Short mmCIF file of C-alpha atoms and ligand atoms in Angstrom, two decimals:
data_model
loop_
_atom_site.label_atom_id
_atom_site.label_comp_id
_atom_site.label_asym_id
_atom_site.label_seq_id
_atom_site.Cartn_x
_atom_site.Cartn_y
_atom_site.Cartn_z
CA UNK A 1 220.43 147.68 -53.73
CA UNK A 2 220.68 148.50 -50.00
CA UNK A 3 221.65 144.90 -49.35
CA UNK A 4 224.31 144.89 -52.08
CA UNK A 5 225.84 148.07 -50.66
CA UNK A 6 225.87 146.88 -47.06
CA UNK A 7 227.37 143.53 -48.09
CA UNK A 8 230.14 144.96 -50.27
CA UNK A 9 230.50 148.51 -48.83
CA UNK A 10 231.50 149.35 -52.40
CA UNK A 11 229.55 152.43 -53.52
CA UNK A 12 231.63 152.75 -56.69
CA UNK A 13 230.64 149.22 -57.78
CA UNK A 14 226.99 150.04 -57.11
CA UNK A 15 227.33 153.27 -59.10
CA UNK A 16 229.01 151.56 -62.04
CA UNK A 17 226.31 148.87 -62.06
CA UNK A 18 223.75 151.69 -62.42
CA UNK A 19 225.60 154.32 -64.47
CA UNK A 20 222.66 156.48 -65.50
CA UNK A 21 220.00 156.11 -62.85
CA UNK A 22 218.82 154.09 -59.85
CA UNK A 23 215.34 152.59 -59.52
CA UNK A 24 214.40 154.65 -56.50
CA UNK A 25 216.15 156.81 -53.90
CA UNK A 26 217.56 154.90 -50.92
CA UNK A 27 217.55 156.08 -47.34
CA UNK A 28 218.62 154.29 -44.17
CA UNK A 29 220.27 154.89 -40.82
CA UNK A 30 223.48 153.31 -39.60
CA UNK A 31 223.54 151.96 -36.06
CA UNK A 32 225.71 154.94 -35.05
CA UNK A 33 222.71 157.12 -36.03
CA UNK A 34 224.25 158.47 -39.24
CA UNK A 35 221.53 159.07 -41.82
CA UNK A 36 222.47 157.78 -45.30
CA UNK A 37 220.66 159.02 -48.42
CA UNK A 38 221.30 157.98 -52.03
CA UNK A 39 219.04 160.17 -54.18
CA UNK A 40 220.62 159.26 -57.52
CA UNK A 41 223.43 157.23 -59.00
CA UNK A 42 226.84 158.34 -57.72
CA UNK A 43 225.34 160.60 -55.06
CA UNK A 44 225.56 159.63 -51.38
CA UNK A 45 224.86 161.88 -48.41
CA UNK A 46 225.86 161.16 -44.81
CA UNK A 47 224.34 163.13 -41.95
CA UNK A 48 225.54 162.29 -38.44
CA UNK A 49 223.11 162.77 -35.56
CA UNK A 50 225.13 165.70 -34.23
CA UNK A 51 227.53 167.68 -36.33
CA UNK A 52 229.97 170.51 -35.82
CA UNK A 53 228.49 172.88 -38.40
CA UNK A 54 230.21 172.05 -41.67
CA UNK A 55 228.50 170.97 -44.91
CA UNK A 56 231.16 169.30 -47.06
CA UNK A 57 230.93 168.20 -50.71
CA UNK A 58 233.65 165.90 -52.04
CA UNK A 59 233.34 165.26 -55.76
CA UNK A 60 235.35 163.02 -58.04
CA UNK A 61 235.08 161.66 -61.61
CA UNK A 62 233.77 164.89 -63.06
CA UNK A 63 236.31 163.58 -65.58
CA UNK A 64 235.77 159.84 -65.90
CA UNK A 65 239.40 158.82 -66.43
CA UNK A 66 240.75 160.69 -63.38
CA UNK A 67 240.76 157.67 -61.15
CA UNK A 68 242.78 158.46 -58.00
CA UNK A 69 240.09 160.78 -56.57
CA UNK A 70 237.48 158.06 -57.25
CA UNK A 71 239.51 155.53 -55.26
CA UNK A 72 240.00 158.05 -52.42
CA UNK A 73 236.29 158.91 -52.20
CA UNK A 74 235.18 155.28 -52.44
CA UNK A 75 237.54 154.38 -49.60
CA UNK A 76 236.04 157.12 -47.39
CA UNK A 77 232.49 156.04 -48.25
CA UNK A 78 233.32 152.44 -47.43
CA UNK A 79 234.87 153.38 -44.06
CA UNK A 80 231.83 155.49 -43.14
CA UNK A 81 229.43 152.67 -44.07
CA UNK A 82 231.49 150.17 -42.07
CA UNK A 83 231.46 152.68 -39.18
CA UNK A 84 235.24 152.63 -39.06
CA UNK A 85 235.13 156.40 -39.43
CA UNK A 86 232.78 158.48 -37.29
CA UNK A 87 231.62 161.65 -39.01
CA UNK A 88 231.44 164.98 -37.23
CA UNK A 89 230.16 166.89 -40.28
CA UNK A 90 227.51 166.46 -42.99
CA UNK A 91 229.12 165.23 -46.17
CA UNK A 92 227.95 164.54 -49.71
CA UNK A 93 230.12 162.47 -52.06
CA UNK A 94 229.52 162.85 -55.78
CA UNK A 95 230.82 160.47 -58.44
CA UNK A 96 230.43 162.95 -61.27
CA UNK A 97 230.30 161.04 -64.53
CA UNK A 98 229.79 157.27 -64.04
CA UNK A 99 229.25 156.66 -67.79
CA UNK A 100 232.65 158.21 -68.55
CA UNK A 101 234.29 155.97 -65.90
CA UNK A 102 232.89 153.00 -67.85
CA UNK A 103 234.36 154.43 -71.06
CA UNK A 104 237.67 155.17 -69.31
CA UNK A 105 237.53 158.63 -70.86
CA UNK A 106 237.43 162.25 -69.72
CA UNK A 107 233.83 162.51 -70.92
CA UNK A 108 231.36 160.74 -73.21
CA UNK A 109 229.96 163.57 -75.32
CA UNK A 110 230.90 166.84 -73.66
CA UNK A 111 233.30 167.98 -70.94
CA UNK A 112 231.13 168.01 -67.79
CA UNK A 113 233.35 170.62 -66.16
CA UNK A 114 232.41 173.18 -68.83
CA UNK A 115 228.68 172.83 -68.16
CA UNK A 116 228.12 174.19 -64.66
CA UNK A 117 226.70 177.48 -63.49
CA UNK A 118 223.77 177.02 -65.85
CA UNK A 119 225.86 176.39 -68.98
CA UNK A 120 224.12 172.97 -69.33
CA UNK A 121 220.98 174.81 -70.44
CA UNK A 122 222.53 177.55 -72.57
CA UNK A 123 222.14 175.76 -75.90
CA UNK A 124 218.42 175.04 -76.27
CA UNK A 125 217.80 171.76 -78.08
CA UNK A 126 221.22 170.35 -77.22
CA UNK A 127 220.69 167.47 -74.79
CA UNK A 128 223.22 164.82 -73.82
CA UNK A 129 224.12 162.78 -70.76
CA UNK A 130 226.65 165.34 -69.48
CA UNK A 131 224.21 168.24 -69.77
CA UNK A 132 221.59 166.27 -67.85
CA UNK A 133 224.15 165.25 -65.23
CA UNK A 134 225.49 168.81 -64.77
CA UNK A 135 221.96 170.07 -64.15
CA UNK A 136 221.26 167.27 -61.66
CA UNK A 137 224.56 167.69 -59.84
CA UNK A 138 223.79 171.40 -59.43
CA UNK A 139 220.44 170.43 -57.96
CA UNK A 140 222.00 168.02 -55.43
CA UNK A 141 224.56 170.62 -54.37
CA UNK A 142 221.80 173.21 -54.04
CA UNK A 143 219.65 170.89 -51.90
CA UNK A 144 222.58 169.79 -49.76
CA UNK A 145 223.73 173.31 -48.96
CA UNK A 146 220.34 175.01 -48.66
CA UNK A 147 218.68 172.29 -46.51
CA UNK A 148 220.59 173.82 -43.60
CA UNK A 149 221.36 177.29 -42.37
CA UNK A 150 223.37 179.52 -44.70
CA UNK A 151 225.65 180.46 -41.78
CA UNK A 152 227.13 176.95 -41.72
CA UNK A 153 230.59 176.47 -43.18
CA UNK A 154 230.15 175.24 -46.76
CA UNK A 155 233.06 173.45 -48.40
CA UNK A 156 233.42 171.80 -51.82
CA UNK A 157 236.62 170.08 -52.94
CA UNK A 158 236.27 168.90 -56.54
CA UNK A 159 239.03 166.30 -56.87
CA UNK A 160 240.82 165.77 -60.20
CA UNK A 161 244.09 164.55 -61.68
CA UNK A 162 245.92 166.22 -64.55
CA UNK A 163 246.59 164.86 -68.04
CA UNK A 164 250.30 165.70 -68.03
CA UNK A 165 253.03 165.74 -65.43
CA UNK A 166 253.48 168.91 -63.37
CA UNK A 167 256.44 170.71 -61.82
CA UNK A 168 254.17 171.03 -58.76
CA UNK A 169 252.56 167.60 -58.44
CA UNK A 170 249.49 168.73 -56.50
CA UNK A 171 247.77 172.07 -57.00
CA UNK A 172 244.40 173.73 -56.62
CA UNK A 173 242.46 176.27 -58.61
CA UNK A 174 240.91 178.95 -56.42
CA UNK A 175 237.84 180.07 -58.40
CA UNK A 176 237.39 183.77 -59.23
CA UNK A 177 236.43 185.68 -56.07
CA UNK A 178 234.98 188.89 -57.55
CA UNK A 179 236.64 191.08 -54.89
CA UNK A 180 236.02 188.66 -52.00
CA UNK A 181 239.22 188.04 -49.99
CA UNK A 182 241.00 184.72 -50.20
CA UNK A 183 240.80 182.46 -47.13
CA UNK A 184 244.20 181.99 -45.46
CA UNK A 185 242.89 179.02 -43.47
CA UNK A 186 241.79 177.24 -46.67
CA UNK A 187 245.17 177.80 -48.31
CA UNK A 188 246.92 176.38 -45.25
CA UNK A 189 244.49 173.43 -45.12
CA UNK A 190 245.33 172.59 -48.72
CA UNK A 191 249.06 172.98 -48.02
CA UNK A 192 248.76 170.57 -45.07
CA UNK A 193 246.97 168.19 -47.46
CA UNK A 194 250.03 168.27 -49.74
CA UNK A 195 248.48 170.77 -52.16
CA UNK A 196 251.06 173.52 -51.82
CA UNK A 197 250.44 175.33 -55.11
CA UNK A 198 247.40 177.56 -55.62
CA UNK A 199 246.23 179.13 -58.88
CA UNK A 200 244.02 182.19 -58.50
CA UNK A 201 241.50 182.30 -61.29
CA UNK A 202 240.93 185.68 -62.92
CA UNK A 203 237.39 185.33 -64.24
CA UNK A 204 234.07 183.49 -63.81
CA UNK A 205 234.03 180.00 -65.34
CA UNK A 206 231.60 177.14 -65.91
CA UNK A 207 233.45 174.71 -63.60
CA UNK A 208 231.89 172.82 -60.69
CA UNK A 209 234.05 174.55 -58.08
CA UNK A 210 233.17 178.02 -59.40
CA UNK A 211 229.47 177.06 -59.24
CA UNK A 212 229.66 176.20 -55.52
CA UNK A 213 231.87 179.16 -54.69
CA UNK A 214 229.81 181.75 -56.52
CA UNK A 215 226.31 180.56 -55.69
CA UNK A 216 226.68 179.21 -52.15
CA UNK A 217 229.71 181.10 -50.80
CA UNK A 218 231.39 177.70 -50.37
CA UNK A 219 235.11 177.39 -49.90
CA UNK A 220 235.36 175.56 -53.20
CA UNK A 221 238.41 174.45 -55.16
CA UNK A 222 239.31 172.28 -58.11
CA UNK A 223 242.04 170.14 -56.55
CA UNK A 224 244.54 168.40 -58.85
CA UNK A 225 246.12 165.46 -57.01
CA UNK A 226 248.76 164.38 -59.53
CA UNK A 227 248.93 162.78 -62.94
CA UNK A 228 246.13 160.67 -64.32
CA UNK A 229 246.51 156.86 -64.25
CA UNK A 230 244.10 154.02 -65.08
CA UNK A 231 242.00 152.59 -62.25
CA UNK A 232 244.05 150.45 -59.90
CA UNK A 233 247.37 151.84 -61.15
CA UNK A 234 247.57 154.82 -58.78
CA UNK A 235 250.33 154.83 -56.18
CA UNK A 236 248.04 155.47 -53.21
CA UNK A 237 251.01 156.32 -50.97
CA UNK A 238 251.13 159.67 -52.81
CA UNK A 239 247.83 160.67 -51.19
CA UNK A 240 248.62 159.99 -47.52
CA UNK A 241 248.67 163.69 -46.50
CA UNK A 242 245.58 164.48 -48.55
CA UNK A 243 243.59 161.60 -47.07
CA UNK A 244 244.77 162.41 -43.54
CA UNK A 245 243.59 166.04 -43.79
CA UNK A 246 240.27 165.10 -45.38
CA UNK A 247 239.72 162.52 -42.65
CA UNK A 248 240.45 165.11 -39.97
CA UNK A 249 238.00 167.48 -41.63
CA UNK A 250 235.24 164.86 -41.81
CA UNK A 251 235.74 163.56 -38.28
CA UNK A 252 236.13 166.96 -36.62
CA UNK A 253 239.66 166.21 -35.43
CA UNK A 254 241.94 169.20 -34.80
CA UNK A 255 243.35 170.27 -38.18
CA UNK A 256 246.51 171.61 -36.50
CA UNK A 257 246.95 174.16 -39.28
CA UNK A 258 250.03 176.36 -39.36
CA UNK A 259 249.54 180.13 -39.40
CA UNK A 260 249.42 181.59 -42.90
CA UNK A 261 252.91 181.77 -44.32
CA UNK A 262 253.36 182.77 -47.95
CA UNK A 263 256.74 181.04 -48.09
CA UNK A 264 255.01 177.66 -47.52
CA UNK A 265 252.98 177.89 -50.76
CA UNK A 266 253.45 178.71 -54.45
CA UNK A 267 250.88 181.25 -55.55
CA UNK A 268 250.15 181.80 -59.22
CA UNK A 269 247.78 184.23 -60.85
CA UNK A 270 245.89 183.09 -63.95
CA UNK A 271 246.61 185.99 -66.31
CA UNK A 272 244.66 184.71 -69.30
CA UNK A 273 243.11 181.69 -70.91
CA UNK A 274 243.92 180.91 -74.53
CA UNK A 275 240.90 179.54 -76.36
CA UNK A 276 240.91 177.55 -79.57
CA UNK A 277 239.69 179.59 -82.55
CA UNK A 278 240.59 177.26 -85.44
CA UNK A 279 240.53 173.49 -85.92
CA UNK A 280 244.22 173.47 -86.85
CA UNK A 281 245.34 174.77 -83.40
CA UNK A 282 248.61 173.11 -82.38
CA UNK A 283 251.19 173.73 -79.67
CA UNK A 284 254.83 174.19 -80.56
CA UNK A 285 255.97 172.20 -77.51
CA UNK A 286 255.67 168.45 -76.98
CA UNK A 287 253.26 166.46 -74.83
CA UNK A 288 255.89 165.76 -72.19
CA UNK A 289 256.44 169.45 -71.38
CA UNK A 290 255.16 169.71 -67.81
CA UNK A 291 252.52 171.98 -66.33
CA UNK A 292 254.11 175.14 -64.83
CA UNK A 293 256.87 175.27 -67.45
CA UNK A 294 257.57 178.98 -68.02
CA UNK A 295 258.23 180.65 -71.37
CA UNK A 296 259.68 184.13 -72.09
CA UNK A 297 257.86 187.06 -73.69
CA UNK A 298 257.43 186.61 -77.43
CA UNK A 299 257.82 182.81 -77.36
CA UNK A 300 255.51 181.18 -79.90
CA UNK A 301 253.37 178.78 -77.87
CA UNK A 302 250.98 177.67 -80.56
CA UNK A 303 249.88 178.19 -84.15
CA UNK A 304 246.36 178.36 -85.50
CA UNK A 305 244.67 179.80 -88.58
CA UNK A 306 248.07 180.81 -89.95
CA UNK A 307 248.83 182.93 -86.89
CA UNK A 308 251.26 182.58 -84.00
CA UNK A 309 250.02 182.60 -80.38
CA UNK A 310 252.77 184.24 -78.29
CA UNK A 311 253.64 184.80 -74.65
CA UNK A 312 252.50 188.35 -73.87
CA UNK A 313 254.13 189.31 -70.57
CA UNK A 314 257.73 189.03 -69.38
CA UNK A 315 257.28 185.38 -68.40
CA UNK A 316 254.23 183.13 -68.39
CA UNK A 317 253.86 179.52 -67.26
CA UNK A 318 251.49 177.03 -68.86
CA UNK A 319 248.94 174.78 -67.19
CA UNK A 320 246.51 172.26 -68.75
CA UNK A 321 247.67 172.62 -72.38
CA UNK A 322 245.30 170.58 -74.52
CA UNK A 323 244.90 171.21 -78.24
CA UNK A 324 242.26 168.47 -78.60
CA UNK A 325 239.33 170.56 -77.40
CA UNK A 326 236.39 171.85 -79.44
CA UNK A 327 236.75 175.27 -81.09
CA UNK A 328 235.76 177.93 -78.55
CA UNK A 329 237.12 176.08 -75.52
CA UNK A 330 240.23 176.58 -73.37
CA UNK A 331 243.45 175.16 -74.78
CA UNK A 332 245.73 176.38 -71.99
CA UNK A 333 245.74 178.57 -68.88
CA UNK A 334 248.59 181.09 -68.61
CA UNK A 335 250.08 181.93 -65.22
CA UNK A 336 252.17 184.70 -63.71
CA UNK A 337 253.43 184.94 -60.14
CA UNK A 338 250.64 186.17 -57.83
CA UNK A 339 251.01 189.56 -56.17
CA UNK A 340 250.16 190.31 -52.50
CA UNK A 341 246.85 188.60 -51.69
CA UNK A 342 243.82 190.16 -50.02
CA UNK A 343 243.31 187.58 -47.25
CA UNK A 344 240.85 186.92 -44.50
O1 LIG B 1 245.25 168.21 -67.17
C1 LIG B 1 244.40 168.79 -67.81
O2 LIG B 1 244.62 169.28 -68.95
C2 LIG B 1 243.01 168.98 -67.25
C3 LIG B 1 242.84 168.66 -65.77
C4 LIG B 1 241.46 169.17 -65.35
O3 LIG B 1 240.52 168.45 -65.53
N1 LIG B 1 241.39 170.42 -64.90
C5 LIG B 1 240.15 171.08 -64.64
C6 LIG B 1 240.41 172.45 -64.07
C7 LIG B 1 239.12 173.16 -63.70
C8 LIG B 1 239.33 174.59 -63.20
O4 LIG B 1 239.86 175.40 -63.96
O5 LIG B 1 238.93 174.88 -62.05
C9 LIG B 1 239.38 171.21 -65.95
O6 LIG B 1 240.00 171.39 -66.99
O7 LIG B 1 238.15 171.10 -65.91
ZN1 LIG B 2 239.74 166.85 -64.38
#
């Protein structure tokens, strides 16, 4: 397996050839003294001999059909293995759901990004590949962050693409902070990476980014990099800024961030999440209505169980509308404009 990787430099191919497990963990050192560890399928850790104090997790394919982030991560992994890119920080890449990549679907049995923060174990007796993977991914994140001092700067960018088109092509979800201030430097980093729209979540969730933020104090975000396309059909020129900023982060190059300026970003507050209560839930708007489309108070967004689901405040914008989710899960996130932020 080591030989195959160092001949092809293609970690994604290796992962897809072993979608559920690998025979045994792999560990080796590159000639530039970077330690490489592969403890499980889709998990690769790079530790340079000397680092500048950041522990960075970059995850992709938590949804198997969201391919652009997979291509971006695989390209970074390949460059590190070829020693074309010299790391200045510890980094762990996670290819979240290899089986779902094979299927070309968001998930195989259950949405992996609804199973973190312990949710994988909240239904005793219910076992499936996503529940096992969520538990294991939590373990790898825990080991990666806690192997070193808690005072180090912990970062987790969970990279996704969205099902429908968006008025703001790239955006990030800032997980619920429970009174902790938002980080101005992180918002400006994302803006420099082309992610100029930030959604502030209003409550704890079972997403991967919330897990890292809440349990390890990581600067963690779900980052949406555009619309979903099949593997190989992504226009990679749309990710130049994102890749440049991630590369600077990994290599310790000056980030050259601008001072915080609210006019440079679009800030939205998640005001509520509308869950599905009945099987017959359906939206009143079509599939080509973009994320961030706003609707006025009283507008009927959806119908279910003979009832209308209406916009409650003066104006609310939609993001991630999806009626094809199991009963009990989120069908859409509703947004208002964010008020003055508590920043640090
Ligand atoms: O486009 C869509 O409908 C879904 C895109 C996606 O996978 N979004 C994440 C957001 C996670 C978060 O709220 O932090 C998800 O739904 O898991
Ligand atoms: Zn996703």
